[in-house]
């Protein structure tokens, strides 16, 4: 009889090893960003309607004003974090070829972060009048 | 393990696969579930427009380019679709949050929620566009 190589139970070994190789963190973050995104999306739509038909100088001034800029920053961060998780789930559901899955998962992170930080950069630029 | 043969050497038994989409009669709740995922993916790519709009606001020529796009017929169609997609996904998300709380799973409730999701998203999108076009002063 050889001794078992480890004393961890099977449950402990598989725990947290789903298709994403992680536990329930993404599930929870998707819910938190979903809850945050509802009021932030409503606020962003109100802001966009307020800015319709205005010229560039007025749009830049209003978008860069503190309250509007902070709401838009929160909105952008919340939705890009949320959509990164959502697209990750879609990729994990439909792409079963591991190398392609890896490429798509990394591309997804790149896309969400690039869009998010580009928007944050634009808003900060307007806010600081650079 | 598709080539595995049974112990007596015969070809593997043709067992039924688990039922998939084409097996089922389309139902409203099922369609709303699929549309939730599709609108989520559409919103994902729609954020390119959001980032473009925010960064275009930095200068007159860049903003003129964005306004030209937004005012073109193809731009209007894309933005109308984007509006509906965002609203539909937001209402669908609220539906999922209700389900997360353990409520809304009854036969009548889930049908009602699915219908409210669809009707609500179309109604709110049209209302927002009427407000938006009025705010812009009619045609332009």
Short mmCIF file of C-alpha atoms in Angstrom, two decimals:
data_model
loop_
_atom_site.label_atom_id
_atom_site.label_comp_id
_atom_site.label_asym_id
_atom_site.label_seq_id
_atom_site.Cartn_x
_atom_site.Cartn_y
_atom_site.Cartn_z
CA UNK A 1 0.00 0.00 0.00
CA UNK A 2 1.46 3.33 -1.01
CA UNK A 3 0.47 6.29 1.06
CA UNK A 4 -1.81 8.87 -0.58
CA UNK A 5 0.18 11.72 -2.12
CA UNK A 6 -1.93 14.33 -0.42
CA UNK A 7 -4.50 14.39 2.28
CA UNK A 8 -6.82 16.98 0.70
CA UNK A 9 -10.34 15.77 0.01
CA UNK A 10 -11.58 15.58 -3.62
CA UNK A 11 -13.98 18.48 -2.91
CA UNK A 12 -11.15 20.69 -1.69
CA UNK A 13 -9.16 19.94 -4.83
CA UNK A 14 -11.92 20.77 -7.30
CA UNK A 15 -13.34 23.72 -5.43
CA UNK A 16 -13.03 26.87 -7.50
CA UNK A 17 -11.89 25.11 -10.67
CA UNK A 18 -14.61 25.80 -13.23
CA UNK A 19 -14.12 26.73 -16.87
CA UNK A 20 -12.60 30.04 -15.74
CA UNK A 21 -10.18 28.35 -13.32
CA UNK A 22 -11.50 30.50 -10.52
CA UNK A 23 -14.35 30.58 -8.05
CA UNK A 24 -17.40 32.72 -7.53
CA UNK A 25 -15.59 36.07 -7.60
CA UNK A 26 -16.62 36.84 -11.19
CA UNK A 27 -20.23 35.91 -10.46
CA UNK A 28 -20.27 38.31 -7.53
CA UNK A 29 -18.46 41.13 -9.39
CA UNK A 30 -20.93 40.79 -12.25
CA UNK A 31 -23.80 41.33 -9.79
CA UNK A 32 -22.12 44.27 -8.04
CA UNK A 33 -21.35 46.03 -11.34
CA UNK A 34 -24.88 45.23 -12.56
CA UNK A 35 -26.43 46.90 -9.50
CA UNK A 36 -24.11 49.91 -9.90
CA UNK A 37 -24.74 50.16 -13.64
CA UNK A 38 -28.52 50.59 -13.37
CA UNK A 39 -28.56 54.07 -11.73
CA UNK A 40 -25.34 55.07 -13.51
CA UNK A 41 -26.78 54.19 -16.93
CA UNK A 42 -29.96 56.15 -16.19
CA UNK A 43 -27.82 59.13 -15.10
CA UNK A 44 -25.60 58.84 -18.19
CA UNK A 45 -28.65 58.80 -20.49
CA UNK A 46 -30.01 61.94 -18.77
CA UNK A 47 -26.62 63.63 -19.26
CA UNK A 48 -26.47 62.61 -22.93
CA UNK A 49 -29.97 63.95 -23.59
CA UNK A 50 -28.99 67.23 -21.86
CA UNK A 51 -26.01 67.51 -24.23
CA UNK A 52 -27.93 66.78 -27.47
CA UNK A 53 -27.79 69.61 -29.98
CA UNK A 54 -25.23 71.62 -28.00
CA UNK A 55 -22.00 72.74 -29.62
CA UNK A 56 -18.61 71.24 -28.78
CA UNK A 57 -17.57 73.97 -26.35
CA UNK A 58 -20.74 73.52 -24.28
CA UNK A 59 -20.47 69.71 -24.36
CA UNK A 60 -16.80 69.86 -23.28
CA UNK A 61 -17.62 72.25 -20.45
CA UNK A 62 -20.58 70.24 -19.12
CA UNK A 63 -18.89 66.82 -19.53
CA UNK A 64 -15.85 68.18 -17.69
CA UNK A 65 -17.82 69.73 -14.81
CA UNK A 66 -17.21 67.88 -11.52
CA UNK A 67 -20.58 66.19 -10.88
CA UNK A 68 -21.14 65.14 -14.52
CA UNK A 69 -17.55 63.96 -14.96
CA UNK A 70 -17.63 61.88 -11.76
CA UNK A 71 -20.93 60.25 -12.74
CA UNK A 72 -19.56 59.49 -16.22
CA UNK A 73 -16.31 58.12 -14.76
CA UNK A 74 -18.23 55.79 -12.44
CA UNK A 75 -20.50 54.80 -15.35
CA UNK A 76 -17.56 53.96 -17.64
CA UNK A 77 -15.68 51.98 -14.98
CA UNK A 78 -18.79 50.04 -13.94
CA UNK A 79 -19.93 49.07 -17.44
CA UNK A 80 -16.48 48.15 -18.76
CA UNK A 81 -15.82 45.95 -15.70
CA UNK A 82 -19.29 44.38 -16.16
CA UNK A 83 -18.91 43.79 -19.90
CA UNK A 84 -15.48 42.23 -19.46
CA UNK A 85 -17.03 39.56 -17.22
CA UNK A 86 -20.02 39.13 -19.53
CA UNK A 87 -17.91 38.57 -22.63
CA UNK A 88 -15.66 36.22 -20.66
CA UNK A 89 -18.72 34.08 -19.86
CA UNK A 90 -19.78 34.07 -23.53
CA UNK A 91 -16.27 32.96 -24.62
CA UNK A 92 -16.15 30.24 -21.96
CA UNK A 93 -19.59 28.98 -23.04
CA UNK A 94 -18.96 28.74 -26.78
CA UNK A 95 -15.20 28.41 -27.38
CA UNK A 96 -13.88 24.96 -26.44
CA UNK A 97 -10.58 25.07 -28.34
CA UNK A 98 -8.12 25.97 -25.58
CA UNK A 99 -5.54 28.05 -27.53
CA UNK A 100 -8.30 30.10 -29.22
CA UNK A 101 -10.10 30.47 -25.89
CA UNK A 102 -6.93 31.84 -24.31
CA UNK A 103 -6.41 34.35 -27.14
CA UNK A 104 -10.02 35.52 -26.93
CA UNK A 105 -9.99 35.82 -23.13
CA UNK A 106 -6.84 37.96 -23.25
CA UNK A 107 -8.23 40.04 -26.15
CA UNK A 108 -11.42 40.55 -24.14
CA UNK A 109 -9.45 41.93 -21.20
CA UNK A 110 -7.42 44.17 -23.51
CA UNK A 111 -10.54 45.51 -25.23
CA UNK A 112 -12.43 46.27 -22.00
CA UNK A 113 -9.43 47.95 -20.40
CA UNK A 114 -8.55 49.97 -23.53
CA UNK A 115 -12.12 51.24 -24.00
CA UNK A 116 -12.44 51.95 -20.27
CA UNK A 117 -9.17 53.82 -19.89
CA UNK A 118 -9.63 55.72 -23.17
CA UNK A 119 -12.96 57.00 -21.88
CA UNK A 120 -11.50 57.80 -18.45
CA UNK A 121 -8.64 59.68 -20.14
CA UNK A 122 -11.09 61.71 -22.24
CA UNK A 123 -13.19 62.64 -19.21
CA UNK A 124 -10.18 63.62 -17.07
CA UNK A 125 -8.81 65.67 -19.95
CA UNK A 126 -12.08 67.61 -20.18
CA UNK A 127 -12.23 67.98 -16.39
CA UNK A 128 -8.73 69.37 -16.06
CA UNK A 129 -9.04 71.50 -19.20
CA UNK A 130 -5.88 70.16 -20.79
CA UNK B 1 -13.45 8.92 -26.17
CA UNK B 2 -15.53 8.63 -29.34
CA UNK B 3 -13.66 5.54 -30.59
CA UNK B 4 -14.20 3.55 -27.44
CA UNK B 5 -15.90 0.28 -28.17
CA UNK B 6 -17.99 -1.66 -25.77
CA UNK B 7 -16.49 -4.76 -24.14
CA UNK B 8 -17.93 -7.19 -26.66
CA UNK B 9 -16.32 -5.28 -29.56
CA UNK B 10 -19.45 -3.66 -31.00
CA UNK B 11 -19.65 0.00 -32.07
CA UNK B 12 -20.59 2.37 -29.24
CA UNK B 13 -24.26 2.73 -28.57
CA UNK B 14 -25.94 5.73 -30.23
CA UNK B 15 -27.14 7.41 -27.08
CA UNK B 16 -29.28 10.52 -27.32
CA UNK B 17 -27.45 13.81 -26.80
CA UNK B 18 -28.87 16.33 -24.37
CA UNK B 19 -31.59 18.41 -26.01
CA UNK B 20 -30.48 21.73 -27.48
CA UNK B 21 -32.12 24.91 -28.79
CA UNK B 22 -33.62 23.47 -31.98
CA UNK B 23 -35.51 20.82 -29.99
CA UNK B 24 -37.62 23.32 -28.12
CA UNK B 25 -40.59 25.35 -29.29
CA UNK B 26 -39.53 29.01 -29.01
CA UNK B 27 -40.92 30.60 -25.87
CA UNK B 28 -40.89 34.24 -24.80
CA UNK B 29 -38.80 33.60 -21.67
CA UNK B 30 -36.28 31.63 -23.72
CA UNK B 31 -36.10 34.32 -26.43
CA UNK B 32 -35.60 37.04 -23.78
CA UNK B 33 -32.76 35.00 -22.29
CA UNK B 34 -31.04 34.76 -25.68
CA UNK B 35 -31.68 38.44 -26.43
CA UNK B 36 -30.18 39.39 -23.06
CA UNK B 37 -26.90 37.80 -24.12
CA UNK B 38 -27.02 39.28 -27.64
CA UNK B 39 -27.77 42.81 -26.34
CA UNK B 40 -24.93 42.41 -23.83
CA UNK B 41 -22.53 41.61 -26.67
CA UNK B 42 -23.89 44.53 -28.73
CA UNK B 43 -23.45 46.91 -25.79
CA UNK B 44 -19.88 45.62 -25.46
CA UNK B 45 -18.98 46.87 -28.94
CA UNK B 46 -21.19 49.93 -28.54
CA UNK B 47 -18.80 51.25 -25.90
CA UNK B 48 -16.47 52.13 -28.81
CA UNK B 49 -19.02 54.83 -29.71
CA UNK B 50 -19.09 56.01 -26.09
CA UNK B 51 -15.29 56.31 -25.96
CA UNK B 52 -15.30 58.07 -29.34
CA UNK B 53 -17.97 60.59 -28.23
CA UNK B 54 -16.17 61.40 -24.96
CA UNK B 55 -12.81 61.93 -26.66
CA UNK B 56 -14.35 63.79 -29.61
CA UNK B 57 -15.67 66.40 -27.17
CA UNK B 58 -12.09 67.66 -26.67
CA UNK B 59 -12.03 69.61 -29.96
CA UNK B 60 -14.38 71.21 -32.54
CA UNK B 61 -13.20 69.27 -35.61
CA UNK B 62 -13.34 65.91 -33.84
CA UNK B 63 -16.78 66.69 -32.44
CA UNK B 64 -17.99 67.75 -35.89
CA UNK B 65 -16.91 64.36 -37.21
CA UNK B 66 -18.84 62.58 -34.45
CA UNK B 67 -21.92 64.77 -35.03
CA UNK B 68 -21.74 64.03 -38.76
CA UNK B 69 -21.77 60.31 -37.97
CA UNK B 70 -24.51 60.61 -35.34
CA UNK B 71 -26.67 62.66 -37.70
CA UNK B 72 -26.26 60.37 -40.72
CA UNK B 73 -29.02 57.85 -41.40
CA UNK B 74 -26.72 54.89 -40.68
CA UNK B 75 -25.53 56.60 -37.49
CA UNK B 76 -29.13 57.21 -36.41
CA UNK B 77 -30.03 53.56 -36.99
CA UNK B 78 -26.97 52.36 -35.05
CA UNK B 79 -27.64 54.77 -32.17
CA UNK B 80 -31.35 53.83 -32.06
CA UNK B 81 -30.40 50.15 -31.94
CA UNK B 82 -27.77 50.88 -29.30
CA UNK B 83 -30.34 52.75 -27.18
CA UNK B 84 -32.78 49.83 -27.35
CA UNK B 85 -29.99 47.32 -26.69
CA UNK B 86 -28.83 49.19 -23.56
CA UNK B 87 -32.37 49.64 -22.22
CA UNK B 88 -33.31 46.03 -22.95
CA UNK B 89 -30.18 44.71 -21.27
CA UNK B 90 -30.72 47.00 -18.27
CA UNK B 91 -34.34 45.85 -17.80
CA UNK B 92 -33.27 42.24 -18.38
CA UNK B 93 -30.55 42.75 -15.77
CA UNK B 94 -33.10 44.03 -13.25
CA UNK B 95 -35.12 40.88 -14.01
CA UNK B 96 -32.06 38.76 -13.26
CA UNK B 97 -31.46 40.66 -10.01
CA UNK B 98 -35.08 39.92 -9.00
CA UNK B 99 -34.41 36.25 -9.74
CA UNK B 100 -31.16 36.44 -7.74
CA UNK B 101 -33.27 37.41 -4.74
CA UNK B 102 -35.22 34.16 -5.20
CA UNK B 103 -38.39 35.87 -6.42
CA UNK B 104 -40.20 35.90 -9.75
CA UNK B 105 -39.86 32.25 -10.71
CA UNK B 106 -43.59 31.44 -10.78
CA UNK B 107 -45.21 30.54 -14.11
CA UNK B 108 -47.17 33.78 -14.35
CA UNK B 109 -44.42 35.95 -12.91
CA UNK B 110 -41.73 34.85 -15.33
CA UNK B 111 -44.03 35.29 -18.34
CA UNK B 112 -45.06 38.70 -17.08
CA UNK B 113 -41.44 39.72 -16.47
CA UNK B 114 -40.39 38.60 -19.96
CA UNK B 115 -43.24 40.56 -21.59
CA UNK B 116 -42.52 43.63 -19.43
CA UNK B 117 -38.87 43.43 -20.41
CA UNK B 118 -39.66 43.51 -24.14
CA UNK B 119 -42.55 45.99 -24.09
CA UNK B 120 -40.76 48.22 -21.58
CA UNK B 121 -37.54 48.36 -23.59
CA UNK B 122 -39.34 49.29 -26.82
CA UNK B 123 -41.54 51.90 -25.09
CA UNK B 124 -38.68 53.52 -23.17
CA UNK B 125 -36.47 53.62 -26.29
CA UNK B 126 -39.17 55.40 -28.31
CA UNK B 127 -39.87 57.84 -25.44
CA UNK B 128 -36.15 58.64 -25.09
CA UNK B 129 -35.81 59.29 -28.82
CA UNK B 130 -38.89 61.53 -28.88
CA UNK B 131 -37.41 63.51 -25.96
CA UNK B 132 -34.00 63.54 -27.66
CA UNK B 133 -35.28 64.72 -31.03
CA UNK B 134 -37.40 67.40 -29.33
CA UNK B 135 -34.34 68.51 -27.34
CA UNK B 136 -32.43 68.87 -30.59
CA UNK B 137 -35.22 71.03 -31.97
CA UNK B 138 -36.99 68.79 -34.45
CA UNK B 139 -35.33 67.58 -37.62
CA UNK B 140 -31.68 68.40 -36.94
#
